[in-house]
């Protein structure tokens, strides 16, 4: 694999593979025959911590749009709903990752692809553009995460943790 | 039916609510439990489709509302979500402690005079025996005998075959709800309303966006459950309080470009509107959900992501 790009998350480096494209929601996209494989970027995996739970709410064969809810993931540091990065049709969910979600930590750019999309359409970023995107959105991401950890007991005030629908 | 006139009044109602189709292991467990209950004259066993998918005015919920005495419900849900799904459909009672829900985990204020609802979580055990043992224990405890609907055959389960499809909607835990009405203000799809006492109710459950659990995350009391969600804290696990929730990255992992979000929402809403106006082609003047579309675009513009 060619030399990866590096994004520093505080003092911790996230390696961004240069042999594929990225969606803004921190997933990588790589063509594989007739479909596109989708996985998490190192940045996303670092935020999640050790992944131990993954569940899909969409089904293979279903037409999806960019931003559609597709499932749920839980790591040692965080949880998240999962959203589709592009328009297309769900071809397959990676059975190996479903059986052992910790693959996402050990082999995120190869074995741990999450799902594949047929007829995938939508804007993507090159690895350099994704690095720019990370740099530009890092202050905001930090604000969001800090806001959550300090605002946890504050109750109803502040912005909702997730936008509606 | 002539012989057993009083029989129906001395039975404990046991309801097995099946999982959604397609889980063969689950079907096997269901069948084994039903087999173990066969021929029991102290029980009235009824088989229903998945509790969460039953329609409020369908035969399944109608049957559940007709049970007057103690009620044992076996479902593929956390007892807490099963209980509040029943509550939302007018099936009320106090929550009884079971192998699936320890006494100290019950936060529903029940009064001891009320009939009990005993919820068993079928996901807890792979074998039928613990459930059968637990039903025996409850049957011996159920001092207030169940009054069940007439027309059932003794010793044989009664199957209610209501056609169902997988649904997705919020369920409110009123033992936690603080009545702030944040949920009502937050949801853009008009899912919530209020009852006569100004308490939130899930008024339009099927308007909820499939897969979206957003309002459960904004509820300050952790009172909104989505029983089919992958996160135990959202699906109704009583051991996890909302304060224990981990960081939620959903906003980051959705899309961090506000223009793109707004555009996707707008496109989706427009398509929805087109679809609906095609359906109501005779009355094209009625453009549904215009207000909520504008509202939605405004709110997205407000977001500072
Ligand atoms: S947001 Fe939660 S606490 Fe507030 S009214 Fe809705 S359910 Fe109740
Ligand atoms: S999940 Fe989303 S669409 Fe459903 S009720 Fe909550 S906010 Fe509304």
PDB file of N, CA and C in Angstrom, chain B residues 5-77:
ATOM      1  N   UNK B   5     -67.930 -23.722  32.658  1.00  0.00           N
ATOM      2  CA  UNK B   5     -68.469 -22.395  32.911  1.00  0.00           C
ATOM      3  C   UNK B   5     -67.555 -21.524  33.768  1.00  0.00           C
ATOM      4  N   UNK B   6     -67.143 -22.065  34.900  1.00  0.00           N
ATOM      5  CA  UNK B   6     -66.321 -21.270  35.798  1.00  0.00           C
ATOM      6  C   UNK B   6     -64.831 -21.427  35.531  1.00  0.00           C
ATOM      7  N   UNK B   7     -64.522 -22.428  34.760  1.00  0.00           N
ATOM      8  CA  UNK B   7     -63.114 -22.706  34.475  1.00  0.00           C
ATOM      9  C   UNK B   7     -62.375 -21.477  33.964  1.00  0.00           C
ATOM     10  N   UNK B   8     -62.998 -20.762  33.025  1.00  0.00           N
ATOM     11  CA  UNK B   8     -62.318 -19.640  32.383  1.00  0.00           C
ATOM     12  C   UNK B   8     -61.919 -18.572  33.388  1.00  0.00           C
ATOM     13  N   UNK B   9     -62.579 -18.537  34.526  1.00  0.00           N
ATOM     14  CA  UNK B   9     -62.264 -17.501  35.496  1.00  0.00           C
ATOM     15  C   UNK B   9     -61.135 -17.872  36.445  1.00  0.00           C
ATOM     16  N   UNK B  10     -60.691 -19.095  36.396  1.00  0.00           N
ATOM     17  CA  UNK B  10     -59.663 -19.494  37.358  1.00  0.00           C
ATOM     18  C   UNK B  10     -58.322 -19.728  36.669  1.00  0.00           C
ATOM     19  N   UNK B  11     -58.194 -19.177  35.486  1.00  0.00           N
ATOM     20  CA  UNK B  11     -56.971 -19.433  34.733  1.00  0.00           C
ATOM     21  C   UNK B  11     -56.061 -18.218  34.685  1.00  0.00           C
ATOM     22  N   UNK B  12     -54.776 -18.496  34.553  1.00  0.00           N
ATOM     23  CA  UNK B  12     -53.800 -17.427  34.388  1.00  0.00           C
ATOM     24  C   UNK B  12     -53.569 -17.223  32.886  1.00  0.00           C
ATOM     25  N   UNK B  13     -53.667 -15.978  32.440  1.00  0.00           N
ATOM     26  CA  UNK B  13     -53.477 -15.698  31.020  1.00  0.00           C
ATOM     27  C   UNK B  13     -51.978 -15.647  30.705  1.00  0.00           C
ATOM     28  N   UNK B  14     -51.559 -16.492  29.785  1.00  0.00           N
ATOM     29  CA  UNK B  14     -50.161 -16.502  29.333  1.00  0.00           C
ATOM     30  C   UNK B  14     -50.164 -16.155  27.847  1.00  0.00           C
ATOM     31  N   UNK B  15     -49.415 -15.113  27.494  1.00  0.00           N
ATOM     32  CA  UNK B  15     -49.376 -14.693  26.098  1.00  0.00           C
ATOM     33  C   UNK B  15     -47.959 -14.863  25.572  1.00  0.00           C
ATOM     34  N   UNK B  16     -47.815 -15.597  24.491  1.00  0.00           N
ATOM     35  CA  UNK B  16     -46.515 -15.687  23.843  1.00  0.00           C
ATOM     36  C   UNK B  16     -46.564 -14.835  22.578  1.00  0.00           C
ATOM     37  N   UNK B  17     -45.745 -13.780  22.582  1.00  0.00           N
ATOM     38  CA  UNK B  17     -45.709 -12.898  21.424  1.00  0.00           C
ATOM     39  C   UNK B  17     -44.499 -13.290  20.592  1.00  0.00           C
ATOM     40  N   UNK B  18     -44.756 -13.767  19.391  1.00  0.00           N
ATOM     41  CA  UNK B  18     -43.690 -14.326  18.553  1.00  0.00           C
ATOM     42  C   UNK B  18     -42.736 -13.247  18.040  1.00  0.00           C
ATOM     43  N   UNK B  19     -41.551 -13.701  17.677  1.00  0.00           N
ATOM     44  CA  UNK B  19     -40.606 -12.781  17.049  1.00  0.00           C
ATOM     45  C   UNK B  19     -41.066 -12.517  15.616  1.00  0.00           C
ATOM     46  N   UNK B  20     -40.482 -11.484  15.021  1.00  0.00           N
ATOM     47  CA  UNK B  20     -40.738 -11.281  13.595  1.00  0.00           C
ATOM     48  C   UNK B  20     -40.266 -12.513  12.840  1.00  0.00           C
ATOM     49  N   UNK B  21     -40.919 -12.831  11.705  1.00  0.00           N
ATOM     50  CA  UNK B  21     -40.558 -14.066  11.005  1.00  0.00           C
ATOM     51  C   UNK B  21     -39.108 -14.063  10.516  1.00  0.00           C
ATOM     52  N   UNK B  22     -38.564 -15.254  10.336  1.00  0.00           N
ATOM     53  CA  UNK B  22     -37.230 -15.358   9.743  1.00  0.00           C
ATOM     54  C   UNK B  22     -36.138 -15.768  10.702  1.00  0.00           C
ATOM     55  N   UNK B  23     -36.455 -15.931  11.989  1.00  0.00           N
ATOM     56  CA  UNK B  23     -35.446 -16.346  12.963  1.00  0.00           C
ATOM     57  C   UNK B  23     -35.768 -17.766  13.394  1.00  0.00           C
ATOM     58  N   UNK B  24     -35.177 -18.752  12.694  1.00  0.00           N
ATOM     59  CA  UNK B  24     -35.613 -20.128  12.930  1.00  0.00           C
ATOM     60  C   UNK B  24     -35.306 -20.571  14.360  1.00  0.00           C
ATOM     61  N   UNK B  25     -34.172 -20.122  14.916  1.00  0.00           N
ATOM     62  CA  UNK B  25     -33.853 -20.503  16.299  1.00  0.00           C
ATOM     63  C   UNK B  25     -34.915 -20.004  17.270  1.00  0.00           C
ATOM     64  N   UNK B  26     -35.387 -18.813  17.005  1.00  0.00           N
ATOM     65  CA  UNK B  26     -36.408 -18.245  17.879  1.00  0.00           C
ATOM     66  C   UNK B  26     -37.716 -19.015  17.763  1.00  0.00           C
ATOM     67  N   UNK B  27     -38.037 -19.416  16.539  1.00  0.00           N
ATOM     68  CA  UNK B  27     -39.267 -20.191  16.348  1.00  0.00           C
ATOM     69  C   UNK B  27     -39.192 -21.516  17.091  1.00  0.00           C
ATOM     70  N   UNK B  28     -37.997 -22.109  17.104  1.00  0.00           N
ATOM     71  CA  UNK B  28     -37.844 -23.394  17.800  1.00  0.00           C
ATOM     72  C   UNK B  28     -38.111 -23.207  19.291  1.00  0.00           C
ATOM     73  N   UNK B  29     -37.527 -22.157  19.864  1.00  0.00           N
ATOM     74  CA  UNK B  29     -37.751 -21.912  21.296  1.00  0.00           C
ATOM     75  C   UNK B  29     -39.240 -21.670  21.574  1.00  0.00           C
ATOM     76  N   UNK B  30     -39.875 -20.883  20.715  1.00  0.00           N
ATOM     77  CA  UNK B  30     -41.302 -20.613  20.895  1.00  0.00           C
ATOM     78  C   UNK B  30     -42.093 -21.922  20.890  1.00  0.00           C
ATOM     79  N   UNK B  31     -41.774 -22.788  19.929  1.00  0.00           N
ATOM     80  CA  UNK B  31     -42.506 -24.041  19.819  1.00  0.00           C
ATOM     81  C   UNK B  31     -42.291 -24.925  21.041  1.00  0.00           C
ATOM     82  N   UNK B  32     -41.048 -24.923  21.547  1.00  0.00           N
ATOM     83  CA  UNK B  32     -40.757 -25.756  22.723  1.00  0.00           C
ATOM     84  C   UNK B  32     -41.520 -25.252  23.941  1.00  0.00           C
ATOM     85  N   UNK B  33     -41.585 -23.943  24.088  1.00  0.00           N
ATOM     86  CA  UNK B  33     -42.310 -23.395  25.235  1.00  0.00           C
ATOM     87  C   UNK B  33     -43.797 -23.746  25.122  1.00  0.00           C
ATOM     88  N   UNK B  34     -44.344 -23.557  23.933  1.00  0.00           N
ATOM     89  CA  UNK B  34     -45.765 -23.893  23.740  1.00  0.00           C
ATOM     90  C   UNK B  34     -46.004 -25.379  24.019  1.00  0.00           C
ATOM     91  N   UNK B  35     -45.062 -26.203  23.577  1.00  0.00           N
ATOM     92  CA  UNK B  35     -45.165 -27.641  23.841  1.00  0.00           C
ATOM     93  C   UNK B  35     -45.211 -27.904  25.335  1.00  0.00           C
ATOM     94  N   UNK B  36     -44.362 -27.198  26.078  1.00  0.00           N
ATOM     95  CA  UNK B  36     -44.296 -27.388  27.522  1.00  0.00           C
ATOM     96  C   UNK B  36     -45.541 -26.902  28.239  1.00  0.00           C
ATOM     97  N   UNK B  37     -46.298 -26.025  27.608  1.00  0.00           N
ATOM     98  CA  UNK B  37     -47.503 -25.486  28.247  1.00  0.00           C
ATOM     99  C   UNK B  37     -48.761 -26.249  27.842  1.00  0.00           C
ATOM    100  N   UNK B  38     -48.595 -27.115  26.852  1.00  0.00           N
ATOM    101  CA  UNK B  38     -49.744 -27.851  26.320  1.00  0.00           C
ATOM    102  C   UNK B  38     -50.435 -28.659  27.412  1.00  0.00           C
ATOM    103  N   UNK B  39     -51.746 -28.667  27.387  1.00  0.00           N
ATOM    104  CA  UNK B  39     -52.516 -29.499  28.315  1.00  0.00           C
ATOM    105  C   UNK B  39     -52.635 -28.925  29.715  1.00  0.00           C
ATOM    106  N   UNK B  40     -52.124 -27.710  29.939  1.00  0.00           N
ATOM    107  CA  UNK B  40     -52.214 -27.119  31.284  1.00  0.00           C
ATOM    108  C   UNK B  40     -53.584 -26.464  31.447  1.00  0.00           C
ATOM    109  N   UNK B  41     -54.385 -26.991  32.354  1.00  0.00           N
ATOM    110  CA  UNK B  41     -55.731 -26.460  32.500  1.00  0.00           C
ATOM    111  C   UNK B  41     -55.802 -25.247  33.415  1.00  0.00           C
ATOM    112  N   UNK B  42     -54.657 -24.918  34.051  1.00  0.00           N
ATOM    113  CA  UNK B  42     -54.658 -23.708  34.892  1.00  0.00           C
ATOM    114  C   UNK B  42     -54.233 -22.479  34.089  1.00  0.00           C
ATOM    115  N   UNK B  43     -53.910 -22.678  32.813  1.00  0.00           N
ATOM    116  CA  UNK B  43     -53.428 -21.559  31.994  1.00  0.00           C
ATOM    117  C   UNK B  43     -54.322 -21.367  30.769  1.00  0.00           C
ATOM    118  N   UNK B  44     -54.443 -20.124  30.334  1.00  0.00           N
ATOM    119  CA  UNK B  44     -55.054 -19.855  29.029  1.00  0.00           C
ATOM    120  C   UNK B  44     -53.943 -19.295  28.153  1.00  0.00           C
ATOM    121  N   UNK B  45     -53.443 -20.103  27.252  1.00  0.00           N
ATOM    122  CA  UNK B  45     -52.288 -19.694  26.463  1.00  0.00           C
ATOM    123  C   UNK B  45     -52.748 -19.088  25.138  1.00  0.00           C
ATOM    124  N   UNK B  46     -52.202 -17.922  24.818  1.00  0.00           N
ATOM    125  CA  UNK B  46     -52.551 -17.259  23.562  1.00  0.00           C
ATOM    126  C   UNK B  46     -51.272 -16.907  22.820  1.00  0.00           C
ATOM    127  N   UNK B  47     -51.255 -17.133  21.518  1.00  0.00           N
ATOM    128  CA  UNK B  47     -50.084 -16.822  20.702  1.00  0.00           C
ATOM    129  C   UNK B  47     -50.405 -15.615  19.828  1.00  0.00           C
ATOM    130  N   UNK B  48     -49.543 -14.615  19.887  1.00  0.00           N
ATOM    131  CA  UNK B  48     -49.733 -13.383  19.112  1.00  0.00           C
ATOM    132  C   UNK B  48     -48.504 -13.115  18.246  1.00  0.00           C
ATOM    133  N   UNK B  49     -48.648 -12.336  17.186  1.00  0.00           N
ATOM    134  CA  UNK B  49     -47.454 -11.859  16.469  1.00  0.00           C
ATOM    135  C   UNK B  49     -46.647 -10.918  17.382  1.00  0.00           C
ATOM    136  N   UNK B  50     -45.537 -10.391  16.872  1.00  0.00           N
ATOM    137  CA  UNK B  50     -44.656  -9.530  17.654  1.00  0.00           C
ATOM    138  C   UNK B  50     -45.434  -8.351  18.275  1.00  0.00           C
ATOM    139  N   UNK B  51     -45.314  -8.235  19.591  1.00  0.00           N
ATOM    140  CA  UNK B  51     -46.100  -7.242  20.339  1.00  0.00           C
ATOM    141  C   UNK B  51     -45.948  -5.823  19.788  1.00  0.00           C
ATOM    142  N   UNK B  52     -44.703  -5.467  19.427  1.00  0.00           N
ATOM    143  CA  UNK B  52     -44.416  -4.106  18.986  1.00  0.00           C
ATOM    144  C   UNK B  52     -45.093  -3.792  17.644  1.00  0.00           C
ATOM    145  N   UNK B  53     -45.389  -4.833  16.861  1.00  0.00           N
ATOM    146  CA  UNK B  53     -45.960  -4.623  15.530  1.00  0.00           C
ATOM    147  C   UNK B  53     -47.494  -4.653  15.519  1.00  0.00           C
ATOM    148  N   UNK B  54     -48.108  -4.988  16.659  1.00  0.00           N
ATOM    149  CA  UNK B  54     -49.569  -5.096  16.689  1.00  0.00           C
ATOM    150  C   UNK B  54     -50.216  -3.723  16.539  1.00  0.00           C
ATOM    151  N   UNK B  55     -51.336  -3.691  15.811  1.00  0.00           N
ATOM    152  CA  UNK B  55     -52.075  -2.433  15.658  1.00  0.00           C
ATOM    153  C   UNK B  55     -52.912  -2.184  16.902  1.00  0.00           C
ATOM    154  N   UNK B  56     -53.055  -0.911  17.256  1.00  0.00           N
ATOM    155  CA  UNK B  56     -53.826  -0.551  18.451  1.00  0.00           C
ATOM    156  C   UNK B  56     -55.254  -1.093  18.374  1.00  0.00           C
ATOM    157  N   UNK B  57     -55.839  -1.065  17.179  1.00  0.00           N
ATOM    158  CA  UNK B  57     -57.231  -1.506  17.061  1.00  0.00           C
ATOM    159  C   UNK B  57     -57.352  -2.908  16.467  1.00  0.00           C
ATOM    160  N   UNK B  58     -56.257  -3.648  16.448  1.00  0.00           N
ATOM    161  CA  UNK B  58     -56.275  -5.003  15.888  1.00  0.00           C
ATOM    162  C   UNK B  58     -56.738  -6.031  16.923  1.00  0.00           C
ATOM    163  N   UNK B  59     -56.954  -7.261  16.453  1.00  0.00           N
ATOM    164  CA  UNK B  59     -57.450  -8.307  17.358  1.00  0.00           C
ATOM    165  C   UNK B  59     -56.463  -8.658  18.476  1.00  0.00           C
ATOM    166  N   UNK B  60     -55.153  -8.519  18.219  1.00  0.00           N
ATOM    167  CA  UNK B  60     -54.157  -8.857  19.239  1.00  0.00           C
ATOM    168  C   UNK B  60     -54.291  -7.955  20.461  1.00  0.00           C
ATOM    169  N   UNK B  61     -54.248  -6.633  20.238  1.00  0.00           N
ATOM    170  CA  UNK B  61     -54.367  -5.692  21.343  1.00  0.00           C
ATOM    171  C   UNK B  61     -55.761  -5.780  21.970  1.00  0.00           C
ATOM    172  N   UNK B  62     -56.762  -6.011  21.142  1.00  0.00           N
ATOM    173  CA  UNK B  62     -58.118  -6.149  21.676  1.00  0.00           C
ATOM    174  C   UNK B  62     -58.161  -7.305  22.668  1.00  0.00           C
ATOM    175  N   UNK B  63     -57.545  -8.409  22.287  1.00  0.00           N
ATOM    176  CA  UNK B  63     -57.509  -9.551  23.197  1.00  0.00           C
ATOM    177  C   UNK B  63     -56.790  -9.166  24.488  1.00  0.00           C
ATOM    178  N   UNK B  64     -55.623  -8.521  24.365  1.00  0.00           N
ATOM    179  CA  UNK B  64     -54.844  -8.174  25.562  1.00  0.00           C
ATOM    180  C   UNK B  64     -55.650  -7.258  26.485  1.00  0.00           C
ATOM    181  N   UNK B  65     -56.398  -6.324  25.896  1.00  0.00           N
ATOM    182  CA  UNK B  65     -57.228  -5.433  26.722  1.00  0.00           C
ATOM    183  C   UNK B  65     -58.356  -6.190  27.415  1.00  0.00           C
ATOM    184  N   UNK B  66     -58.740  -7.331  26.833  1.00  0.00           N
ATOM    185  CA  UNK B  66     -59.872  -8.069  27.412  1.00  0.00           C
ATOM    186  C   UNK B  66     -59.454  -8.913  28.620  1.00  0.00           C
ATOM    187  N   UNK B  67     -58.138  -9.077  28.805  1.00  0.00           N
ATOM    188  CA  UNK B  67     -57.687  -9.883  29.951  1.00  0.00           C
ATOM    189  C   UNK B  67     -57.816  -9.039  31.217  1.00  0.00           C
ATOM    190  N   UNK B  68     -58.611  -9.505  32.161  1.00  0.00           N
ATOM    191  CA  UNK B  68     -58.843  -8.708  33.362  1.00  0.00           C
ATOM    192  C   UNK B  68     -57.877  -9.001  34.488  1.00  0.00           C
ATOM    193  N   UNK B  69     -57.418 -10.225  34.581  1.00  0.00           N
ATOM    194  CA  UNK B  69     -56.579 -10.619  35.716  1.00  0.00           C
ATOM    195  C   UNK B  69     -55.097 -10.551  35.386  1.00  0.00           C
ATOM    196  N   UNK B  70     -54.299 -11.260  36.188  1.00  0.00           N
ATOM    197  CA  UNK B  70     -52.851 -11.272  35.963  1.00  0.00           C
ATOM    198  C   UNK B  70     -52.527 -11.768  34.560  1.00  0.00           C
ATOM    199  N   UNK B  71     -51.405 -11.276  34.057  1.00  0.00           N
ATOM    200  CA  UNK B  71     -51.070 -11.529  32.660  1.00  0.00           C
ATOM    201  C   UNK B  71     -49.579 -11.820  32.570  1.00  0.00           C
ATOM    202  N   UNK B  72     -49.235 -12.950  31.989  1.00  0.00           N
ATOM    203  CA  UNK B  72     -47.823 -13.258  31.727  1.00  0.00           C
ATOM    204  C   UNK B  72     -47.577 -13.021  30.242  1.00  0.00           C
ATOM    205  N   UNK B  73     -46.558 -12.214  29.930  1.00  0.00           N
ATOM    206  CA  UNK B  73     -46.275 -11.916  28.523  1.00  0.00           C
ATOM    207  C   UNK B  73     -44.845 -12.322  28.200  1.00  0.00           C
ATOM    208  N   UNK B  74     -44.693 -13.249  27.286  1.00  0.00           N
ATOM    209  CA  UNK B  74     -43.355 -13.636  26.821  1.00  0.00           C
ATOM    210  C   UNK B  74     -43.103 -12.941  25.488  1.00  0.00           C
ATOM    211  N   UNK B  75     -42.070 -12.104  25.432  1.00  0.00           N
ATOM    212  CA  UNK B  75     -41.771 -11.381  24.186  1.00  0.00           C
ATOM    213  C   UNK B  75     -40.270 -11.361  23.918  1.00  0.00           C
ATOM    214  N   UNK B  76     -39.912 -10.957  22.713  1.00  0.00           N
ATOM    215  CA  UNK B  76     -38.506 -10.769  22.336  1.00  0.00           C
ATOM    216  C   UNK B  76     -38.127  -9.314  22.576  1.00  0.00           C
ATOM    217  N   UNK B  77     -38.488  -8.812  23.747  1.00  0.00           N
ATOM    218  CA  UNK B  77     -38.258  -7.404  24.080  1.00  0.00           C
ATOM    219  C   UNK B  77     -37.810  -7.309  25.531  1.00  0.00           C
TER     220      UNK B  77
END
